[in-house]
Amino acid sequence: MSRETSPQDLTAPQSTTTTSFWGRSGTFPVEIEASYQAEMDRLRENRMTRTGLAGAFLYAAFAISDRSMVPDVYQQAWKIRFLIVIPLMLLCSFALYRLKTPLMRESLLSVTLMITGASLSWIAALSHHPNAVHYHTGVTLIVLFGNIVLNQRFRSAVVTSVGLVGLYGVSLMQVAGMSGEVRFNNWMFCFAAVVISLIANFRMDQDQRRAYLARLREQQRNEELSDAVELLGKLSAEDALTRLANRREFDRRLGIEWNRARRDGHALSLVLIDVDCFKNYNDHYGHPAGDACLQKVAEALQSVVRRSADLAARFGGEEFVVLLPATEADAAAALAEHMRQAVADLQIPHAASRAAAGVTVSLGVASLRPDDACQPSDLVAAADAALYRAKELGRNRVAAAQQQHSAPTVATQ
């Protein structure tokens, strides 16, 4: 779809009502009508060259009959065919969609069709052979070709058809020796072909509109389904209270980053965070206040975690976890200290805390360079041991586990 009128940005109408055969301007809203016409122009453009070449070939093939139909002027007929009309048809076939506006394209196509029809009347007028009276019937084929094969826009097809049937009527008036009844019958034959081909053109347009509308609705349904799946995926990976990743998402990302770190030989660090004396906070201030406290702590932690590869998640209850791919132990410990300070800077009152006057957190940091001798659970266990050590030392601090193979030792900050 063209981006200028892409259906992704439009709302599909509920129906394609047509108030009358000739008046259908209200079929689609303006934006969708423009998008529909742009798509039809692209379809016509894709087949215009092949269709135009086929039309030129058929027109040229009738030169075979010129020696029998108009033997007295067949050379002039060939000149009209091959020096005027066929070059014009080829020019239209290859250059039509280089024109910028639909009006210019439709005008060139209509003019080409009418000149093609006029060429037959011209050749017939030059000849005095009795067979020339039948030469005009080729105009009917041109009408059918323009309205059905080229599938002009309906209004352009009407204009072109009226011009050709009028031209046919005038040329019939110039034929000597033809009775009025025969002239009228021939003209009625051409007029009937015009009406039939216009009905076919109109119905093809309506079928194309219904197909376009069905595609548009299907596309919208697919987009809605995609949005729903994306939302479901987000909900399944997000903690409802804190808007951080949930435990399931953390476990998934830990597995991915563990395998990546093992493959690339990078360190993988983990920070496990616990809100100090949070049970006392809930008992003292109530659970709604506790929920609000957790949300603020989550925001503070997320504000420190800035790399797109890092992941802050709610580990469970009042515990949080931050996964730091390609991060060495010292950098992880420094980042953990920033997290601790960010929470302290919130200055959320905590009268029931044994650690400080406000809400604080304790943090355990672990770092591993994954190999076949250890598992992701070893990293979590090391961070948990460091967190436990931080709590033992009085809370509101960072404790870092120093890794020697898979056996951690704990240092504090």
Coordinates of C-alpha atoms in Angstrom, one line a residue:
M1 CA 0.0 0.0 0.0
S2 CA 1.1 3.5 -0.7
R3 CA 2.0 5.2 2.5
E4 CA 0.2 8.4 1.5
T5 CA -3.1 6.6 1.9
S6 CA -2.2 3.4 3.5
P7 CA -5.3 1.4 4.7
Q8 CA -3.4 0.6 7.9
D9 CA -4.3 4.1 9.0
L10 CA -7.9 4.0 7.9
T11 CA -11.1 2.5 9.2
A12 CA -13.0 0.1 6.9
P13 CA -16.6 1.2 6.1
Q14 CA -19.3 -1.2 7.1
S15 CA -20.8 -1.5 3.7
T16 CA -20.4 -0.4 0.1
T17 CA -23.9 1.0 -0.7
T18 CA -24.6 2.3 -4.2
T19 CA -27.5 4.7 -4.5
S20 CA -27.8 4.5 -8.3
F21 CA -26.1 3.0 -11.3
W22 CA -24.5 6.3 -12.3
G23 CA -24.0 7.9 -8.9
R24 CA -21.5 6.1 -6.7
S25 CA -19.4 8.9 -5.3
G26 CA -20.4 7.9 -1.8
T27 CA -19.3 4.3 -2.0
F28 CA -16.2 4.8 0.2
P29 CA -15.2 7.7 2.5
V30 CA -12.8 10.0 0.8
E31 CA -9.6 8.7 2.3
I32 CA -10.5 5.0 1.6
E33 CA -11.7 5.9 -1.9
A34 CA -8.3 7.5 -2.6
S35 CA -6.5 4.5 -1.3
Y36 CA -8.7 2.2 -3.4
Q37 CA -8.1 4.1 -6.5
A38 CA -4.3 4.2 -5.8
E39 CA -4.3 0.4 -5.5
M40 CA -6.3 0.0 -8.7
D41 CA -3.9 2.3 -10.5
R42 CA -1.0 0.1 -9.4
L43 CA -2.9 -3.0 -10.7
R44 CA -3.6 -1.3 -14.0
E45 CA 0.0 -0.2 -14.2
N46 CA 1.3 -3.7 -13.6
R47 CA -0.7 -5.1 -16.6
M48 CA -0.8 -2.0 -18.8
T49 CA 2.3 -2.8 -20.8
R50 CA 1.3 -6.4 -21.6
T51 CA -2.3 -5.4 -22.3
G52 CA -1.3 -2.5 -24.5
L53 CA 1.1 -4.7 -26.5
A54 CA -1.7 -7.3 -27.0
G55 CA -4.1 -4.5 -28.2
A56 CA -1.4 -3.2 -30.6
F57 CA -0.8 -6.7 -31.9
L58 CA -4.5 -7.3 -32.5
Y59 CA -4.9 -3.9 -34.2
A60 CA -1.9 -4.6 -36.4
A61 CA -3.2 -8.1 -37.3
F62 CA -6.3 -6.6 -38.9
A63 CA -3.9 -5.1 -41.5
I64 CA -4.1 -8.6 -43.1
S65 CA -7.7 -8.0 -44.1
D66 CA -7.1 -4.5 -45.5
R67 CA -6.2 -5.9 -48.9
S68 CA -9.6 -7.6 -49.2
M69 CA -11.7 -5.0 -47.3
V70 CA -10.3 -1.8 -48.7
P71 CA -8.1 -3.0 -51.6
D72 CA -8.1 0.5 -53.3
V73 CA -6.5 2.2 -50.2
Y74 CA -4.8 -0.6 -48.3
Q75 CA -1.4 1.2 -48.5
Q76 CA -2.9 4.3 -46.9
A77 CA -4.6 2.1 -44.4
W78 CA -1.3 0.5 -43.5
K79 CA 0.3 3.9 -43.1
I80 CA -2.5 5.0 -40.8
R81 CA -2.1 1.8 -38.8
F82 CA 1.6 1.5 -38.5
L83 CA 2.8 5.1 -38.7
I84 CA 0.1 6.8 -36.5
V85 CA -2.1 4.5 -34.5
I86 CA 0.3 1.8 -33.4
P87 CA 3.1 4.2 -32.3
L88 CA 0.5 6.0 -30.3
M89 CA -0.7 2.8 -28.7
L90 CA 2.8 1.8 -27.8
L91 CA 3.5 5.3 -26.4
C92 CA 0.4 5.0 -24.3
S93 CA 1.3 1.5 -23.1
F94 CA 4.8 2.4 -21.9
A95 CA 4.4 6.0 -20.9
L96 CA 0.9 6.1 -19.4
Y97 CA 1.9 5.6 -15.8
R98 CA 4.7 8.1 -16.0
L99 CA 2.1 10.8 -15.9
K100 CA 1.6 12.0 -12.4
T101 CA -2.2 12.5 -12.0
P102 CA -5.0 10.0 -12.6
L103 CA -6.8 12.7 -14.8
M104 CA -3.8 12.9 -17.1
R105 CA -3.6 9.1 -17.4
E106 CA -7.3 8.6 -18.0
S107 CA -7.3 11.4 -20.6
L108 CA -4.4 9.9 -22.5
L109 CA -6.0 6.5 -22.5
S110 CA -9.4 7.9 -23.7
V111 CA -7.7 9.9 -26.4
T112 CA -5.8 6.9 -27.6
L113 CA -8.9 4.7 -27.7
M114 CA -10.9 7.4 -29.6
I115 CA -8.1 8.0 -32.1
T116 CA -7.9 4.2 -32.7
G117 CA -11.6 4.1 -33.4
A118 CA -11.4 7.2 -35.6
S119 CA -8.7 5.6 -37.6
L120 CA -11.1 2.9 -38.8
S121 CA -13.7 5.5 -39.8
W122 CA -10.9 7.4 -41.6
I123 CA -9.8 4.3 -43.6
A124 CA -13.4 3.5 -44.5
A125 CA -14.0 7.1 -45.7
L126 CA -10.9 6.9 -48.0
S127 CA -12.2 3.7 -49.7
H128 CA -14.8 3.4 -52.4
H129 CA -14.9 -0.4 -52.3
P130 CA -18.2 -2.0 -51.4
N131 CA -16.6 -3.9 -48.5
A132 CA -15.7 -0.6 -46.8
V133 CA -19.2 -0.3 -45.4
H134 CA -18.4 -3.1 -43.0
Y135 CA -15.1 -1.6 -41.9
H136 CA -16.7 0.6 -39.2
T137 CA -17.8 -2.4 -37.1
G138 CA -14.3 -2.5 -35.6
V139 CA -15.2 0.4 -33.4
T140 CA -17.3 -2.0 -31.3
L141 CA -14.2 -4.1 -30.6
I142 CA -12.4 -1.0 -29.4
V143 CA -15.2 -0.2 -27.1
L144 CA -15.1 -3.7 -25.6
F145 CA -11.4 -3.6 -25.3
G146 CA -11.3 -0.3 -23.5
N147 CA -14.2 -1.0 -21.1
I148 CA -13.5 -4.6 -20.2
V149 CA -9.9 -5.5 -21.0
L150 CA -8.2 -2.2 -20.1
N151 CA -10.8 -1.8 -17.3
Q152 CA -10.9 2.0 -17.4
R153 CA -12.3 3.8 -14.4
F154 CA -16.1 3.8 -14.9
R155 CA -16.5 7.5 -15.5
S156 CA -13.7 7.5 -18.0
A157 CA -15.2 4.5 -19.7
V158 CA -18.5 6.3 -20.0
V159 CA -16.8 9.4 -21.6
T160 CA -14.7 7.2 -24.0
S161 CA -17.7 5.1 -25.0
V162 CA -20.0 8.1 -25.7
G163 CA -17.2 9.6 -27.8
L164 CA -16.8 6.3 -29.8
V165 CA -20.5 5.6 -30.3
G166 CA -21.0 9.2 -31.4
L167 CA -18.0 8.9 -33.8
Y168 CA -19.5 5.6 -35.1
G169 CA -22.9 7.3 -35.7
V170 CA -21.3 10.2 -37.7
S171 CA -19.2 7.8 -39.8
L172 CA -22.3 5.8 -40.6
M173 CA -24.0 8.9 -41.9
Q174 CA -21.1 9.4 -44.4
V175 CA -21.5 5.9 -45.9
A176 CA -23.1 6.2 -49.4
G177 CA -25.6 3.6 -50.5
M178 CA -26.6 2.4 -47.0
S179 CA -30.2 2.5 -46.1
G180 CA -31.4 4.3 -43.0
E181 CA -32.7 1.1 -41.5
V182 CA -29.3 -0.6 -41.8
R183 CA -27.5 2.5 -40.4
F184 CA -29.8 2.6 -37.4
N185 CA -29.4 -1.2 -36.9
N186 CA -25.6 -1.0 -37.0
W187 CA -25.6 2.0 -34.6
M188 CA -27.9 0.2 -32.2
F189 CA -25.6 -2.8 -32.3
C190 CA -22.6 -0.6 -31.3
F191 CA -24.8 1.2 -28.7
A192 CA -25.8 -2.2 -27.2
A193 CA -22.1 -3.2 -27.0
V194 CA -21.4 0.0 -25.2
V195 CA -24.2 -0.5 -22.6
I196 CA -23.2 -4.2 -22.1
S197 CA -19.5 -3.3 -21.7
L198 CA -20.3 -0.4 -19.3
I199 CA -22.4 -2.7 -17.1
A200 CA -19.5 -5.2 -17.1
N201 CA -17.1 -2.5 -16.2
F202 CA -19.3 -1.2 -13.4
R203 CA -19.8 -4.7 -11.9
M204 CA -16.1 -5.4 -12.1
D205 CA -15.5 -2.2 -10.2
Q206 CA -18.0 -3.2 -7.6
D207 CA -16.4 -6.7 -7.3
Q208 CA -13.0 -5.1 -6.9
R209 CA -14.4 -2.7 -4.3
R210 CA -15.9 -5.6 -2.3
A211 CA -12.6 -7.5 -2.6
Y212 CA -10.6 -4.5 -1.5
L213 CA -13.0 -3.9 1.4
A214 CA -12.7 -7.6 2.4
R215 CA -8.9 -7.3 2.3
L216 CA -9.0 -4.1 4.3
R217 CA -11.2 -5.6 7.0
E218 CA -9.0 -8.8 7.1
Q219 CA -6.0 -6.6 7.5
Q220 CA -7.6 -4.7 10.3
R221 CA -8.6 -8.0 12.0
N222 CA -5.1 -9.2 11.7
E223 CA -3.7 -6.0 13.2
E224 CA -6.2 -6.2 16.0
L225 CA -5.2 -9.8 16.6
S226 CA -1.5 -8.9 16.5
D227 CA -2.1 -6.1 19.0
A228 CA -4.1 -8.4 21.2
V229 CA -1.3 -11.0 21.1
E230 CA 1.3 -8.3 21.8
L231 CA -0.8 -7.1 24.7
L232 CA -1.2 -10.6 26.0
G233 CA 2.5 -11.2 25.7
K234 CA 3.2 -8.0 27.5
L235 CA 0.7 -8.8 30.3
S236 CA 2.2 -12.3 30.7
A237 CA 5.7 -10.8 31.0
E238 CA 4.8 -7.8 33.2
D239 CA 4.1 -7.5 36.9
A240 CA 0.7 -5.9 37.3
L241 CA 1.6 -3.8 40.3
T242 CA 5.0 -2.5 39.5
R243 CA 5.0 -2.6 35.7
L244 CA 8.4 -4.3 35.8
A245 CA 9.0 -7.7 34.3
N246 CA 7.6 -10.5 36.3
R247 CA 9.3 -13.7 37.6
R248 CA 8.4 -15.7 34.5
E249 CA 10.0 -13.1 32.2
F250 CA 13.0 -12.9 34.4
D251 CA 13.5 -16.7 34.3
R252 CA 13.2 -16.6 30.5
R253 CA 15.7 -13.7 30.1
L254 CA 18.1 -15.3 32.5
G255 CA 18.3 -18.4 30.4
I256 CA 18.8 -16.4 27.2
E257 CA 21.5 -14.2 28.7
W258 CA 23.2 -17.1 30.4
N259 CA 23.6 -18.9 27.1
R260 CA 24.8 -15.7 25.3
A261 CA 27.3 -15.0 28.1
R262 CA 28.6 -18.6 27.9
R263 CA 29.0 -18.4 24.1
D264 CA 30.7 -15.0 24.1
G265 CA 32.7 -15.5 27.3
H266 CA 31.2 -12.4 29.0
A267 CA 30.4 -12.0 32.7
L268 CA 26.8 -12.1 33.8
S269 CA 25.8 -10.2 36.9
L270 CA 22.7 -10.2 39.1
V271 CA 21.5 -7.9 41.8
L272 CA 18.9 -9.2 44.2
I273 CA 17.0 -6.5 46.2
D274 CA 14.8 -6.7 49.2
V275 CA 12.8 -3.8 50.8
D276 CA 13.9 -3.6 54.4
C277 CA 11.3 -4.4 57.1
F278 CA 8.5 -4.4 54.6
K279 CA 6.2 -6.6 56.6
N280 CA 6.5 -4.0 59.4
Y281 CA 5.7 -1.3 56.8
N282 CA 2.5 -3.1 55.7
D283 CA 1.4 -3.7 59.3
H284 CA 2.0 -0.1 60.2
Y285 CA 0.7 1.8 57.1
G286 CA -1.6 -0.8 55.6
H287 CA -1.5 -2.8 52.4
P288 CA -2.6 0.0 50.0
A289 CA 0.3 2.1 51.2
G290 CA 2.6 -0.9 50.9
D291 CA 1.6 -1.3 47.2
A292 CA 2.3 2.3 46.6
C293 CA 5.6 1.9 48.3
L294 CA 6.6 -1.0 46.0
Q295 CA 5.6 1.0 43.0
K296 CA 7.9 3.9 44.0
V297 CA 10.8 1.5 44.7
A298 CA 10.3 -0.1 41.3
E299 CA 10.4 3.3 39.6
A300 CA 13.6 4.2 41.5
L301 CA 15.3 0.9 40.5
Q302 CA 14.2 1.3 36.9
S303 CA 15.6 4.8 36.7
V304 CA 19.0 3.4 37.4
V305 CA 18.8 0.5 34.9
R306 CA 19.3 2.3 31.6
R307 CA 20.8 -0.2 29.1
S308 CA 18.3 -1.9 26.9
A309 CA 19.9 -5.3 27.6
D310 CA 19.5 -4.9 31.4
L311 CA 16.3 -6.2 33.0
A312 CA 14.6 -5.0 36.2
A313 CA 12.0 -7.5 37.5
R314 CA 9.9 -8.2 40.5
F315 CA 11.2 -11.4 42.0
G316 CA 8.4 -11.9 44.4
G317 CA 6.7 -10.1 47.3
E318 CA 9.0 -7.2 48.2
E319 CA 12.0 -8.6 46.4
F320 CA 13.3 -7.3 43.1
V321 CA 16.0 -8.5 40.8
V322 CA 18.2 -6.8 38.2
L323 CA 19.9 -8.8 35.5
L324 CA 23.0 -7.2 34.0
P325 CA 24.5 -8.9 30.9
A326 CA 28.1 -8.3 30.0
T327 CA 28.8 -6.6 33.4
E328 CA 31.7 -7.3 35.6
A329 CA 31.3 -7.6 39.4
D330 CA 32.8 -4.2 40.3
A331 CA 30.4 -2.4 37.8
A332 CA 27.5 -4.4 39.1
A333 CA 28.3 -3.5 42.7
A334 CA 28.6 0.2 41.8
L335 CA 25.3 0.1 40.0
A336 CA 23.7 -1.6 43.0
E337 CA 24.9 1.2 45.3
H338 CA 23.2 3.7 42.9
M339 CA 20.0 1.7 43.3
R340 CA 20.3 1.7 47.1
Q341 CA 20.8 5.5 47.1
A342 CA 17.9 6.1 44.6
V343 CA 15.5 4.3 47.0
A344 CA 16.9 6.1 50.0
D345 CA 16.5 9.4 48.2
L346 CA 12.7 8.8 47.9
Q347 CA 12.5 9.6 51.6
I348 CA 9.4 7.5 52.1
P349 CA 8.7 7.5 55.8
H350 CA 9.0 4.2 57.6
A351 CA 8.4 4.5 61.3
A352 CA 8.5 0.8 61.8
S353 CA 11.9 0.2 60.2
R354 CA 14.9 -1.1 62.2
A355 CA 17.3 0.1 59.5
A356 CA 16.5 3.8 59.0
A357 CA 13.8 6.5 59.3
G358 CA 12.7 6.0 55.7
V359 CA 12.3 3.1 53.3
T360 CA 15.6 1.4 52.4
V361 CA 16.7 -1.7 50.5
S362 CA 19.4 -4.3 51.0
L363 CA 21.1 -5.6 47.9
G364 CA 23.1 -8.8 47.1
V365 CA 25.3 -8.7 44.0
A366 CA 26.8 -11.8 42.2
S367 CA 28.7 -12.1 39.0
L368 CA 29.6 -15.3 37.1
R369 CA 31.4 -16.1 33.8
P370 CA 29.1 -19.0 32.8
D371 CA 30.7 -22.3 31.8
D372 CA 29.7 -26.0 31.8
A373 CA 30.5 -26.3 35.5
C374 CA 27.7 -24.0 36.7
Q375 CA 24.0 -23.2 36.1
P376 CA 21.8 -20.1 36.2
S377 CA 20.6 -21.2 39.5
D378 CA 24.1 -20.8 40.9
L379 CA 24.1 -17.1 40.0
V380 CA 20.7 -16.6 41.7
A381 CA 21.9 -18.6 44.8
A382 CA 25.1 -16.5 45.0
A383 CA 23.1 -13.2 44.8
D384 CA 20.7 -14.6 47.5
A385 CA 23.6 -15.4 49.8
A386 CA 25.0 -12.0 49.3
L387 CA 21.6 -10.4 50.1
Y388 CA 21.3 -12.5 53.2
R389 CA 24.7 -11.3 54.3
A390 CA 23.7 -7.6 53.6
K391 CA 20.7 -8.1 56.0
E392 CA 22.8 -9.7 58.6
L393 CA 25.1 -6.7 58.6
G394 CA 22.3 -4.3 59.4
R395 CA 20.4 -3.8 56.1
N396 CA 20.4 -0.7 53.8
R397 CA 23.7 -1.8 52.2
V398 CA 25.2 -3.7 49.3
A399 CA 26.9 -7.1 49.7
A400 CA 28.8 -8.5 46.7
A401 CA 29.6 -12.2 46.3
Q402 CA 33.2 -12.9 45.1
Q403 CA 33.2 -15.8 42.7
Q404 CA 35.9 -18.5 42.6
H405 CA 34.6 -21.1 40.1
S406 CA 31.1 -21.9 41.6
A407 CA 31.8 -21.3 45.3
P408 CA 30.9 -17.7 46.3
T409 CA 32.4 -15.7 49.1
V410 CA 30.8 -12.5 50.3
A411 CA 32.2 -9.0 50.6
T412 CA 30.2 -6.0 51.8
Q413 CA 30.1 -2.3 50.9

